[in-house]
Short mmCIF file of C-alpha atoms in Angstrom, two decimals:
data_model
loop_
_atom_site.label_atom_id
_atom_site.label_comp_id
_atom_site.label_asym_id
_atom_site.label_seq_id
_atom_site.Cartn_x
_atom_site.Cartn_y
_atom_site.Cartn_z
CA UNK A 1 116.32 113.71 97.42
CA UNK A 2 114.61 111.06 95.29
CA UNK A 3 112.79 108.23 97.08
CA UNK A 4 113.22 104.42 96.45
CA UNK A 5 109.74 104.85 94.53
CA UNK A 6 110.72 108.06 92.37
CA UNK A 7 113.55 106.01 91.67
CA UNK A 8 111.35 102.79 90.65
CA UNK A 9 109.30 105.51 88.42
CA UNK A 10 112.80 106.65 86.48
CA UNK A 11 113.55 103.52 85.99
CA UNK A 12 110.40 102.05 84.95
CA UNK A 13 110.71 105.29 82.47
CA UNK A 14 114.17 103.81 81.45
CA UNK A 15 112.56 100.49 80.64
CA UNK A 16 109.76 101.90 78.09
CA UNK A 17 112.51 104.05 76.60
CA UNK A 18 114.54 101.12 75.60
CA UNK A 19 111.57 99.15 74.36
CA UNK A 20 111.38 102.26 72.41
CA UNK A 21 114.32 102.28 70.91
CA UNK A 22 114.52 98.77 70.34
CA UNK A 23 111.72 99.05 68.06
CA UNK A 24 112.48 101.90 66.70
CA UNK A 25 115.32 100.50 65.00
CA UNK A 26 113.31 97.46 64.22
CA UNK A 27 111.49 99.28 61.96
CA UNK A 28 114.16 101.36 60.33
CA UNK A 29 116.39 98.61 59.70
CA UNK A 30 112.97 96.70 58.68
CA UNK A 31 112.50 98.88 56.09
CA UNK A 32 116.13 99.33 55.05
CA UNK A 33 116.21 95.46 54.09
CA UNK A 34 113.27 95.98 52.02
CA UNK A 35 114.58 99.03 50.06
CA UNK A 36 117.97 98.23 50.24
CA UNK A 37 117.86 94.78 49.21
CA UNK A 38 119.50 93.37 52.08
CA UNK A 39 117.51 90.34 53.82
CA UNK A 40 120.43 89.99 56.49
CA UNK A 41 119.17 92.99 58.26
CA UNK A 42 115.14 91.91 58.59
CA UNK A 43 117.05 88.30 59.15
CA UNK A 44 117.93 90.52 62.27
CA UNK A 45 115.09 91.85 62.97
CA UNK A 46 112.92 88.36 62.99
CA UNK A 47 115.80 87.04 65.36
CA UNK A 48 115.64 89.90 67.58
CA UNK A 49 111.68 90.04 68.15
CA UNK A 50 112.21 87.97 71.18
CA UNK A 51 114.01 90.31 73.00
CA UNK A 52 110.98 93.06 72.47
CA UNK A 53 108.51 90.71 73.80
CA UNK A 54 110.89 89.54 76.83
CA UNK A 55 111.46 93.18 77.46
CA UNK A 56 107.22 93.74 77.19
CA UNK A 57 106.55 91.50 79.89
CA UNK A 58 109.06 92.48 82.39
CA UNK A 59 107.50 95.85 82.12
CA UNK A 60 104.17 94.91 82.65
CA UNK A 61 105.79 92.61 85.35
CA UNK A 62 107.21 95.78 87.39
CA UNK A 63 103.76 98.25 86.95
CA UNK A 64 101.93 95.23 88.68
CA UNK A 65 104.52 95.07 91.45
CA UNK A 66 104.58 99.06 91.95
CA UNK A 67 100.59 98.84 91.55
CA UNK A 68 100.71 96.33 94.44
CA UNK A 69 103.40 97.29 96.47
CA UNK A 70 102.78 101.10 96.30
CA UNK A 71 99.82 101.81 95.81
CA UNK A 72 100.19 104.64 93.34
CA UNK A 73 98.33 107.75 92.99
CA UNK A 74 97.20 110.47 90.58
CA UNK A 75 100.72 111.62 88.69
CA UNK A 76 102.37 108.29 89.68
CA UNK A 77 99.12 106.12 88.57
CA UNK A 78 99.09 107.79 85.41
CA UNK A 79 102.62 106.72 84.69
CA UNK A 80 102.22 103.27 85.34
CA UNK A 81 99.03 102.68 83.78
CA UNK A 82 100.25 104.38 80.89
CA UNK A 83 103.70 102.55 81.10
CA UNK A 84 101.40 99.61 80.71
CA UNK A 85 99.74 100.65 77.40
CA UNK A 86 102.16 102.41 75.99
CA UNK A 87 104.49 99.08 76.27
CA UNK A 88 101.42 97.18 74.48
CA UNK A 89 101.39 99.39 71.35
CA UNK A 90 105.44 99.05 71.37
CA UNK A 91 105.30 95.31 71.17
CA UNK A 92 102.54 95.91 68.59
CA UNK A 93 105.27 97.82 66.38
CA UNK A 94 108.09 95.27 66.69
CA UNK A 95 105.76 92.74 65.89
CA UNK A 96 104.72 94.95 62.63
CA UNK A 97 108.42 95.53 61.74
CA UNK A 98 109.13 92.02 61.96
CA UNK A 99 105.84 91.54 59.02
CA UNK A 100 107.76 93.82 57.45
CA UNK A 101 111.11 91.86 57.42
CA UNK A 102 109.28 89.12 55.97
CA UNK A 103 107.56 90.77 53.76
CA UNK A 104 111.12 92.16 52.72
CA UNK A 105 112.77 88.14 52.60
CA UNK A 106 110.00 87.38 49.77
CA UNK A 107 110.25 90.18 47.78
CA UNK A 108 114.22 90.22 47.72
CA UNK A 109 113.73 86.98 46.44
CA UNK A 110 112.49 88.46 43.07
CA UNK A 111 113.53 91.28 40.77
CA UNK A 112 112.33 94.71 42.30
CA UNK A 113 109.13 95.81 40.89
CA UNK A 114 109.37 99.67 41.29
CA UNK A 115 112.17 101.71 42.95
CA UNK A 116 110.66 102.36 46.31
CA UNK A 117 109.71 106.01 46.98
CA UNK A 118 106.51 106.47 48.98
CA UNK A 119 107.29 103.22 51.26
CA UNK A 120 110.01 105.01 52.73
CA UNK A 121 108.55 108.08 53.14
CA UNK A 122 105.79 106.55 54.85
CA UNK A 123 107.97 104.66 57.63
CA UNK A 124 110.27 107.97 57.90
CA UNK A 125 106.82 109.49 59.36
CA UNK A 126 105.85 106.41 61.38
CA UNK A 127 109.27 106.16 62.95
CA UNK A 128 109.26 110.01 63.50
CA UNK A 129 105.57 109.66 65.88
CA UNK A 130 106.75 107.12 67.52
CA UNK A 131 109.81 108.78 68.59
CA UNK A 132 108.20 111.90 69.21
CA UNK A 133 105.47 109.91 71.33
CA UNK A 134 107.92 108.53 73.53
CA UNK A 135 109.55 111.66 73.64
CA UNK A 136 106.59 113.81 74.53
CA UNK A 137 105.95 110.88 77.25
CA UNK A 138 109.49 110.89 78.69
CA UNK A 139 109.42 114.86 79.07
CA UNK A 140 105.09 114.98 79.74
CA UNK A 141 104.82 117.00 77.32
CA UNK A 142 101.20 116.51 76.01
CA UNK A 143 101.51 119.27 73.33
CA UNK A 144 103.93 117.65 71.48
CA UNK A 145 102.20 114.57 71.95
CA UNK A 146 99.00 116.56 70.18
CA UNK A 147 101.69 117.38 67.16
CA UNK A 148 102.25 113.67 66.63
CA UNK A 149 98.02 113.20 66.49
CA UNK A 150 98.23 115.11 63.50
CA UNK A 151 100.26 113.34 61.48
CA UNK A 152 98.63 110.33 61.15
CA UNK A 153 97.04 111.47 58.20
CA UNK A 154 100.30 112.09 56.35
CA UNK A 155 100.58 108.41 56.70
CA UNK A 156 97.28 106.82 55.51
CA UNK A 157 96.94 109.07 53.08
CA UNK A 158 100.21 107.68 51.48
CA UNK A 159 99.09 104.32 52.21
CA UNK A 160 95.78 104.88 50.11
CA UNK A 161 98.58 106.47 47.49
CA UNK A 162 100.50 103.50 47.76
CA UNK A 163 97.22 101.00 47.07
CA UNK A 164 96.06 103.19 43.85
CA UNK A 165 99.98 102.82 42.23
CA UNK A 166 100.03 98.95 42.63
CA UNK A 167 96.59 98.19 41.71
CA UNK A 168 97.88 99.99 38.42
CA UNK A 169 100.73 97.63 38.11
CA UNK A 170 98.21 94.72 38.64
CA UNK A 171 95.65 96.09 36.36
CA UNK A 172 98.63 96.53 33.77
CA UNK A 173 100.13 92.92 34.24
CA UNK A 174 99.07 90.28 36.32
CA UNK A 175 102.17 88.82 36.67
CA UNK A 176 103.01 91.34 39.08
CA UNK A 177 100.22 90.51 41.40
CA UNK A 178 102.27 88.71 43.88
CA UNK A 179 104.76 91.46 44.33
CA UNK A 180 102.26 93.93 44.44
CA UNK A 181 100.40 92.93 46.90
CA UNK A 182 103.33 91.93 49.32
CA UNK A 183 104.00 95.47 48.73
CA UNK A 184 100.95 96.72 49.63
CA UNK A 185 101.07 94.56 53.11
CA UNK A 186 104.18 96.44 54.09
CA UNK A 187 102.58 99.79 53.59
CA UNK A 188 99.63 98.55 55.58
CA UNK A 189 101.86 97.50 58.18
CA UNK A 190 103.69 100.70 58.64
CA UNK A 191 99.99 102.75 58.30
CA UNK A 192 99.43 100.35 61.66
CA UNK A 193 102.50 101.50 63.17
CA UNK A 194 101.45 105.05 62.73
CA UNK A 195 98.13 104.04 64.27
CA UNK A 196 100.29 102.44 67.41
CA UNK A 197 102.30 105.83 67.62
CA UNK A 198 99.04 107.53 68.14
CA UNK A 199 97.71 105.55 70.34
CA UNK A 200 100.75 105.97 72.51
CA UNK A 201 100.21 109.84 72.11
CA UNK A 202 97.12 109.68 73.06
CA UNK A 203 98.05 108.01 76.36
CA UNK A 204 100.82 110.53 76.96
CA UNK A 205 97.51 113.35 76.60
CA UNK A 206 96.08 111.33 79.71
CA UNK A 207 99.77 111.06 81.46
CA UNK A 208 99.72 114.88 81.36
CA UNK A 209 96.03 116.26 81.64
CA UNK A 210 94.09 113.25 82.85
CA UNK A 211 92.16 113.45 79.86
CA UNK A 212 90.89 110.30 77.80
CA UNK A 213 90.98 111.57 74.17
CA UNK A 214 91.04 108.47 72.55
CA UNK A 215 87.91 107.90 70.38
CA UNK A 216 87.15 111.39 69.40
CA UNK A 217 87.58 113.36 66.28
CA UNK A 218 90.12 115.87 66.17
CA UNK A 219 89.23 119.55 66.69
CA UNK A 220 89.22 120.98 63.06
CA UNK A 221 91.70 123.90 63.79
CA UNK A 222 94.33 120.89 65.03
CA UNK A 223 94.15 118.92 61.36
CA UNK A 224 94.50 122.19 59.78
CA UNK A 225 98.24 123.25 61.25
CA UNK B 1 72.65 115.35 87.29
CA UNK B 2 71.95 118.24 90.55
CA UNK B 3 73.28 117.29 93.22
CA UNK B 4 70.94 116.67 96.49
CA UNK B 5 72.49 118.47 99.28
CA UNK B 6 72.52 117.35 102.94
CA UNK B 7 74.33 120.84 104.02
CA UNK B 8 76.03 123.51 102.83
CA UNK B 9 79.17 124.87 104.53
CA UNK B 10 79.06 128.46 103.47
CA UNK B 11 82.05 130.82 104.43
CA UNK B 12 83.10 129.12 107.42
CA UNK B 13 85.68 130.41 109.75
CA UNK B 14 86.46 129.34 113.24
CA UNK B 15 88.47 130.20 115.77
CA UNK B 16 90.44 128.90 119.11
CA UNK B 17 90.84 132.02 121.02
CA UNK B 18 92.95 134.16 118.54
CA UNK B 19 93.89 130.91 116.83
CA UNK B 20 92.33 131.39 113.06
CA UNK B 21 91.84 127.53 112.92
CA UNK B 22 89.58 127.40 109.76
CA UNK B 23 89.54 129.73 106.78
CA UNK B 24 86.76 131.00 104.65
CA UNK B 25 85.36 127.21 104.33
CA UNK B 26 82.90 126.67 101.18
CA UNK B 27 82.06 123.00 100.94
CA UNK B 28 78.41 121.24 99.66
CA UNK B 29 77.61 118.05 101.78
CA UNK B 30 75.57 115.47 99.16
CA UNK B 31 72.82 113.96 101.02
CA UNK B 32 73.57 109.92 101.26
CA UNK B 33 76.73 109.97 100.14
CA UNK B 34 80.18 110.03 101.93
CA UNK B 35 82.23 112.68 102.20
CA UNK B 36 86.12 112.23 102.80
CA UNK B 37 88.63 114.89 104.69
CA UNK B 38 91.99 114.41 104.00
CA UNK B 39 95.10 116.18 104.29
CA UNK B 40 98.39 116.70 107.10
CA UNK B 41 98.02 116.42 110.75
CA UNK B 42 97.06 120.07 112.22
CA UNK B 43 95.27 121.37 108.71
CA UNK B 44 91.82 121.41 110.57
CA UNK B 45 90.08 118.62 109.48
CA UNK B 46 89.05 117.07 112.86
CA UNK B 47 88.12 120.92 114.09
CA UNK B 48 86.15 121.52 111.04
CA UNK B 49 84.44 117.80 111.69
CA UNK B 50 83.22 118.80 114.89
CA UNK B 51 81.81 122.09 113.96
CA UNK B 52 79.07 120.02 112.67
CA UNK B 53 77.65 118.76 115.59
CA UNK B 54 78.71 122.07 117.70
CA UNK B 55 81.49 119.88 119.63
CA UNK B 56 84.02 123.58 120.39
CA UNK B 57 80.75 124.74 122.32
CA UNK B 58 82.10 122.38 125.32
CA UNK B 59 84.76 124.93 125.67
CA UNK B 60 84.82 128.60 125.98
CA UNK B 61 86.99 131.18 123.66
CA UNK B 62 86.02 129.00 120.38
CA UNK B 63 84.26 131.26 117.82
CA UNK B 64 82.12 130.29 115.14
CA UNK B 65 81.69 132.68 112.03
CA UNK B 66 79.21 131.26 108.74
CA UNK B 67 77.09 129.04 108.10
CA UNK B 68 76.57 125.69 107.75
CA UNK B 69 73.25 125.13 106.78
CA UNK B 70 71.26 121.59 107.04
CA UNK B 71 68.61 120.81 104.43
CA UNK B 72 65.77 120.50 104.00
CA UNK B 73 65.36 122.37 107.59
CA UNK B 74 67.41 125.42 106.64
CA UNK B 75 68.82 125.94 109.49
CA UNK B 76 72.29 127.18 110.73
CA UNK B 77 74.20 124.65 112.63
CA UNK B 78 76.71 126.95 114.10
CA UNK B 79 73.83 129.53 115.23
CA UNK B 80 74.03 130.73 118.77
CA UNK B 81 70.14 129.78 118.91
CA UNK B 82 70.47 126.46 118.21
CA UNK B 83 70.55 123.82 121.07
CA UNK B 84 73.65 122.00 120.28
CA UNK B 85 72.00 118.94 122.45
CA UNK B 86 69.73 118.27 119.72
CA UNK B 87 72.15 118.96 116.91
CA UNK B 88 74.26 116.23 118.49
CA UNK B 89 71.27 113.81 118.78
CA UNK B 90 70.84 114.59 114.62
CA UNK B 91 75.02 114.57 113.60
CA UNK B 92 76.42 112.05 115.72
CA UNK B 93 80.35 111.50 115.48
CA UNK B 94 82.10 108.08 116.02
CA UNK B 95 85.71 108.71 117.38
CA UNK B 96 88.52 107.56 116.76
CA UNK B 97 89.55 105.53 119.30
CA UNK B 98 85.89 103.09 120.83
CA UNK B 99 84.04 104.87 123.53
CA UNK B 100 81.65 102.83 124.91
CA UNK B 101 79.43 103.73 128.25
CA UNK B 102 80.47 101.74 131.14
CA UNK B 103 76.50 99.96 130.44
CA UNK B 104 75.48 96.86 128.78
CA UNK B 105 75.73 96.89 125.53
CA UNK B 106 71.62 97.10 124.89
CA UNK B 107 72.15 100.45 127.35
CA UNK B 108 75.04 101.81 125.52
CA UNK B 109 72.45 102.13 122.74
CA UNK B 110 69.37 102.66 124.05
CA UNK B 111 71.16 105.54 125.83
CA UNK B 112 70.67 108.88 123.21
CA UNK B 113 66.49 107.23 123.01
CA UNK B 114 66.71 107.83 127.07
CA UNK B 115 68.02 111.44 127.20
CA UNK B 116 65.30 111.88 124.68
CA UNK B 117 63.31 110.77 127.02
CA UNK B 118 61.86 107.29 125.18
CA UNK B 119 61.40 104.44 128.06
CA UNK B 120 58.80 102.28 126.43
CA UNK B 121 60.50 98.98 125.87
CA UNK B 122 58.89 97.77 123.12
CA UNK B 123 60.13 101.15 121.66
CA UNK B 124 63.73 100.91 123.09
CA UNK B 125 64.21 97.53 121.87
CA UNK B 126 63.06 97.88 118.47
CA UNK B 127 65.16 100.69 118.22
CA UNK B 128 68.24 99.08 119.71
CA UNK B 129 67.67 95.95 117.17
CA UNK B 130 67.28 97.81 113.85
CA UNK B 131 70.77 99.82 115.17
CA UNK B 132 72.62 96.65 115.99
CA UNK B 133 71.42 95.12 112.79
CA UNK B 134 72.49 98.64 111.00
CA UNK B 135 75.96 98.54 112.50
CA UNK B 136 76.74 94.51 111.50
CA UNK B 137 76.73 93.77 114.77
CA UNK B 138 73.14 91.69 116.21
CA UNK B 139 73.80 88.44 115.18
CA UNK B 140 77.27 88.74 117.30
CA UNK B 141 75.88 90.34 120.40
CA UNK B 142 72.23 89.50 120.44
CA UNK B 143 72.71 86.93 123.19
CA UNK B 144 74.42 88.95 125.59
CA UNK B 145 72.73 92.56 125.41
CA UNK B 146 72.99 92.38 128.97
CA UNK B 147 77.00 91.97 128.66
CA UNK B 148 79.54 94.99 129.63
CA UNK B 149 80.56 96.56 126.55
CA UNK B 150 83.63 96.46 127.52
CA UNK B 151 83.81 92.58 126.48
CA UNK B 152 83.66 93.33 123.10
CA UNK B 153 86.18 93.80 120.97
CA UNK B 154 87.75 96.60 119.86
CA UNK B 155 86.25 96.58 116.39
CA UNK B 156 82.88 95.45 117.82
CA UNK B 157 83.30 98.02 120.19
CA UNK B 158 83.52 100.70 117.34
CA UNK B 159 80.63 98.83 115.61
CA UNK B 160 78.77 99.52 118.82
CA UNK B 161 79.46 103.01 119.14
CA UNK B 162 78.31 103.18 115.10
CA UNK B 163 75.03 101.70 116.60
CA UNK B 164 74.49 103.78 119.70
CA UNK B 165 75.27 107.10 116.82
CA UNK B 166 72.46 105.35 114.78
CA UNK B 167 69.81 105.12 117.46
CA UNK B 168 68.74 108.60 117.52
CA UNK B 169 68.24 108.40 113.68
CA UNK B 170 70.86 110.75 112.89
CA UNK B 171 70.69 112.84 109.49
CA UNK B 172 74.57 112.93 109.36
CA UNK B 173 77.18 110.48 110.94
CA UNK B 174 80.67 112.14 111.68
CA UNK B 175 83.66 109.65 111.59
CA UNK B 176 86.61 110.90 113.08
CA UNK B 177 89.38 108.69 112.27
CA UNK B 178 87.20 105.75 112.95
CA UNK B 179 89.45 102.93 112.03
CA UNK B 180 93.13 104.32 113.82
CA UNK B 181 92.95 101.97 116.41
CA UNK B 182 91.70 98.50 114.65
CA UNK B 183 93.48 96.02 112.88
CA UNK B 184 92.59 95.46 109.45
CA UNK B 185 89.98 93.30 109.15
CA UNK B 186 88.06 95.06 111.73
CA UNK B 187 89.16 97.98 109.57
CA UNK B 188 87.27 96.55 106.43
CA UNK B 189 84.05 95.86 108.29
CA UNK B 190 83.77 99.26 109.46
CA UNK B 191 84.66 100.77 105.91
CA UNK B 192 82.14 98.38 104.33
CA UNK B 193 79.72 99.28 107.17
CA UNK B 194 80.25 102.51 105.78
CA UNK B 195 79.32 102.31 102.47
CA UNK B 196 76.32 100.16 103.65
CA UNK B 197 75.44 103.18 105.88
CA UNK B 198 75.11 105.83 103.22
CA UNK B 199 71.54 104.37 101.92
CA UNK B 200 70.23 105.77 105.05
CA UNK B 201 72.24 108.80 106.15
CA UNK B 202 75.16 111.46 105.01
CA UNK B 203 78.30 110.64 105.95
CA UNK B 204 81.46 112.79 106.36
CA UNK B 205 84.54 110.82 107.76
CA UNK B 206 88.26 112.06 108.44
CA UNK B 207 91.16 109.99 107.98
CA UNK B 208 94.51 109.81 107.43
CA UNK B 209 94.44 106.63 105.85
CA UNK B 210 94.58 108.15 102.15
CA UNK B 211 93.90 104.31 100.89
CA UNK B 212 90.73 104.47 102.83
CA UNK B 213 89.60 107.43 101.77
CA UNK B 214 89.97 106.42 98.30
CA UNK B 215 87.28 103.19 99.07
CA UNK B 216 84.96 104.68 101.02
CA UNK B 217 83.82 107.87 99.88
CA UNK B 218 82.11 109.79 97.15
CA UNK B 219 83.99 113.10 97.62
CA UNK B 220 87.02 114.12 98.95
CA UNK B 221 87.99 117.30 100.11
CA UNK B 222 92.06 118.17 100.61
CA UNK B 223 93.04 120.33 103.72
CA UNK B 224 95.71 122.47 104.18
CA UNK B 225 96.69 125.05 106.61
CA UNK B 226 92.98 125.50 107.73
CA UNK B 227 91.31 125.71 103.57
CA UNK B 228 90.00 123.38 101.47
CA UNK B 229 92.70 123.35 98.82
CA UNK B 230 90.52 120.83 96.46
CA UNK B 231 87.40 119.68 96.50
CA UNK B 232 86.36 116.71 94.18
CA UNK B 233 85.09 113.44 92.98
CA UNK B 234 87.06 110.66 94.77
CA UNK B 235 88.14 108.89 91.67
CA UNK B 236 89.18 112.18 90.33
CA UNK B 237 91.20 113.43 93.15
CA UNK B 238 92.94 110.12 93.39
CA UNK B 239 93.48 110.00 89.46
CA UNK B 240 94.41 113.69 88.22
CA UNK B 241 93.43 116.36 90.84
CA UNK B 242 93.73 119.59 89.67
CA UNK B 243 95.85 121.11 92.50
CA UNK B 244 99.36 120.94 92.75
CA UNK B 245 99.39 120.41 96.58
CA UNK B 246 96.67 117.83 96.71
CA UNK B 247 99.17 116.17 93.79
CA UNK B 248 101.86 116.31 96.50
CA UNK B 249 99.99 115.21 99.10
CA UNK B 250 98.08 112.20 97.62
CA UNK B 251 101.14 111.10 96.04
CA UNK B 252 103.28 111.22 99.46
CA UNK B 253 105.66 114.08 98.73
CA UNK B 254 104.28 116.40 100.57
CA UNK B 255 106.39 119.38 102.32
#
């Protein structure tokens, strides 16, 4: 039978899921009013932002109270400290997607400079590690949480990819300058997302193994896969 | 960084009668530092305490088997040829519950000096100074030396019996439980005590406080069934031990 604190642990667990999710559809919709053209949707997003930070405090808000109140050990400190970090990066995101909305508000305001292709690609990735993060922390599963590690790459490299294509366009005609570097902001902004996703990972490694990997190169034979 | 060791428990077993109460026991003792046994009432932690200063020897039937060897001496605690009397006056324990003589308090520590056979009283009250000061209690009792100990309270009774373990410079100090019967801020005096303690001498202390563990000490060693399960760093056992049963135990669902 579970105990009143198991149960505070699930539930806690429920709480960072739904952060989770909230922001994961911040950015997709985020990006969807960017490629799609429709500012009602990052309108959304903006408005919603609230709700992610409200949601980021009460979770902090309950890991101090279990800290305090149960005194938590090994396994169960691990959760709750990384609860606590993980729910940082989250807030991180859905502050990113909201950039993004805004980002997506001023450039639906003008005609579309290039048919996005990379941009989307990019935040398909980002939205993939962080789902896979939380994921990998809701099941401890730290090898999954590696898997996500990895990808990170995929995502700045497309942002450099990104930079190279619109300094072209600037280079070309300057009258595309504004444009072109709102454009480049929103890649940035989903390369930082990525960056929050691994960070997350990274906690779930020390959820699992009581490792701190953070800060350290990856092995060689783990970039190669 | 090698670790300086105070003793070294080296394939200990011990037994009550037929009673296999400790197991193949491998366990390094770092000199000034504290030492923590945890784990479940009846795993063995207060016999294998007291196998340190040779306390089974009071009755008959208990067998010792291995070593546990002090350093630098290199001697065997547990050996037949050693006088537990003088191992005692070295490892002293402080139990759980306060045990003061029915003496003054200045007697109650002066009293291991005495069987020693010290009666100078310059000597004696030097001595019974520097352990008052050492156990945080002289500037509460130095006006009444000549007091019962049994006016003191319980916590400054414990601090007394700290003090009386001190006199006969001790190498190691055995805590057994030493906080069960105090309230908490006597509690937090004796646990910073403690950690002032372990400048001068090696501690090992049992408890079932797990929280108190966690503050006190250095290492911590997890008991089960009469084996060390785990043996660690404190701030690792309490973070991510390695053992699944120390995981249990530290995190309260245990059995």
């Amino acid at each position: 039978m579970a105990t009143i604190f198991e149960k505070e642990l699930t539930d806690l667990k429920g709480m960072v899921l739904k952060l989770g999710s909230m922001v994961e559809k911040a950015i997709s919709d985020s990006i969807k009013s960017l490629v799609e053209r429709n500012s009602k949707l990052g309108a959304d997003v903006i408005d919603k932002d609230p709700q992610v930070n409200a949601l980021d405090v009460g979770i902090d808000e309950e890991c101090i109270r279990l800290i305090a109140l149960r005194q938590p050990r090994a396994g169960d400190l691990r959760l709750i400290t990384t609860a606590m970090k993980i729910t940082t990066d989250l807030e991180r995101i859905g502050d990113l997607a909201v950039d993004v909305s805004e980002r997506a508000l001023e450039l639906n305001e003008e005609p579309q400079l290039k048919p996005y292709i990379d941009i989307p690609r990019m935040a398909e990735i980002a939205q993939g590690m962080v789902r896979d993060a939380l994921d990998a922390f809701v099941k401890r599963d730290s090898a999954l949480a590696r898997e996500v590690l990895v990808r990170d790459d995929l995502v700045d490299n497309l942002n450099w990819q990104v930079f190279n294509e619109l300094l072209f366009f600037m280079i070309q005609d300057p009258k595309t300058v504004s444009r072109a570097v709102k454009i480049t902001y929103v890649s940035k902004y989903i390369e930082r997302i990525a960056d929050h996703a691994t960070n997350i990972a990274e906690m779930v490694v020390y959820l699992v193994e009581g490792k701190i990997i953070r800060h350290m190169a990856l092995p060689e034979d783990t970039k190669k896969k | 960084m090698v670790k300086e060791l105070k003793a070294e428990v080296k394939k200990l077993n011990f037994y009550y009668g037929s009673l296999h109460a400790l197991k193949e026991i491998n366990l390094p003792i770092e000199r000034r530092k504290v030492t923590a046994l945890i784990g479940p009432s009846g795993c063995g932690k207060t016999t294998f305490l007291r196998c340190f200063n040779r306390m089974h020897d009071l009755y008959p039937h208990n067998r010792y088997e291995g070593e546990i060897t002090l350093y630098p001496d290199n001697i065997n605690i547990i050996s037949p040829e050693i006088d537990p009397i003088e191992i005692r006056m070295q490892i002293s324990m402080v139990f759980q519950k306060p045990n003061p003589f029915p003496k003054s308090i200045y007697e109650n520590v002066a009293y291991g000096l005495r069987v020693r056979g010290v009666s100078k009283r310059a000597v004696l009250d030097e001595k019974v100074e520097k352990s008052l000061r050492g156990a945080a209690l002289w500037d509460e009792v130095k006006d009444r030396l000549n007091h019962l100990a049994f006016d003191l309270s319980g916590g400054q009774q414990q601090r007394l019996c700290i003090a009386r373990a001190l006199a006969t410079d001790p190498r190691i100090l055995l805590f057994d439980e030493p906080t069960s019967a105090l309230d908490p801020t006597a509690t937090s005096k004796i646990e910073e005590l403690i950690i002032q303690l372990k400048d001068e001498v090696t501690i090992i202390i049992v408890t079932h406080n797990m929280q108190q563990a966690a503050r006190v000490s250095d290492y911590t060693a997890f008991m089960y069934l009469g084996e060390i399960v785990e043996y660690d760093k404190t701030d690792r056992i309490f973070t991510a031990p390695s053992n699944k049963l120390t995981e249990e135990y530290i995190t309260g669902r245990f059995g």
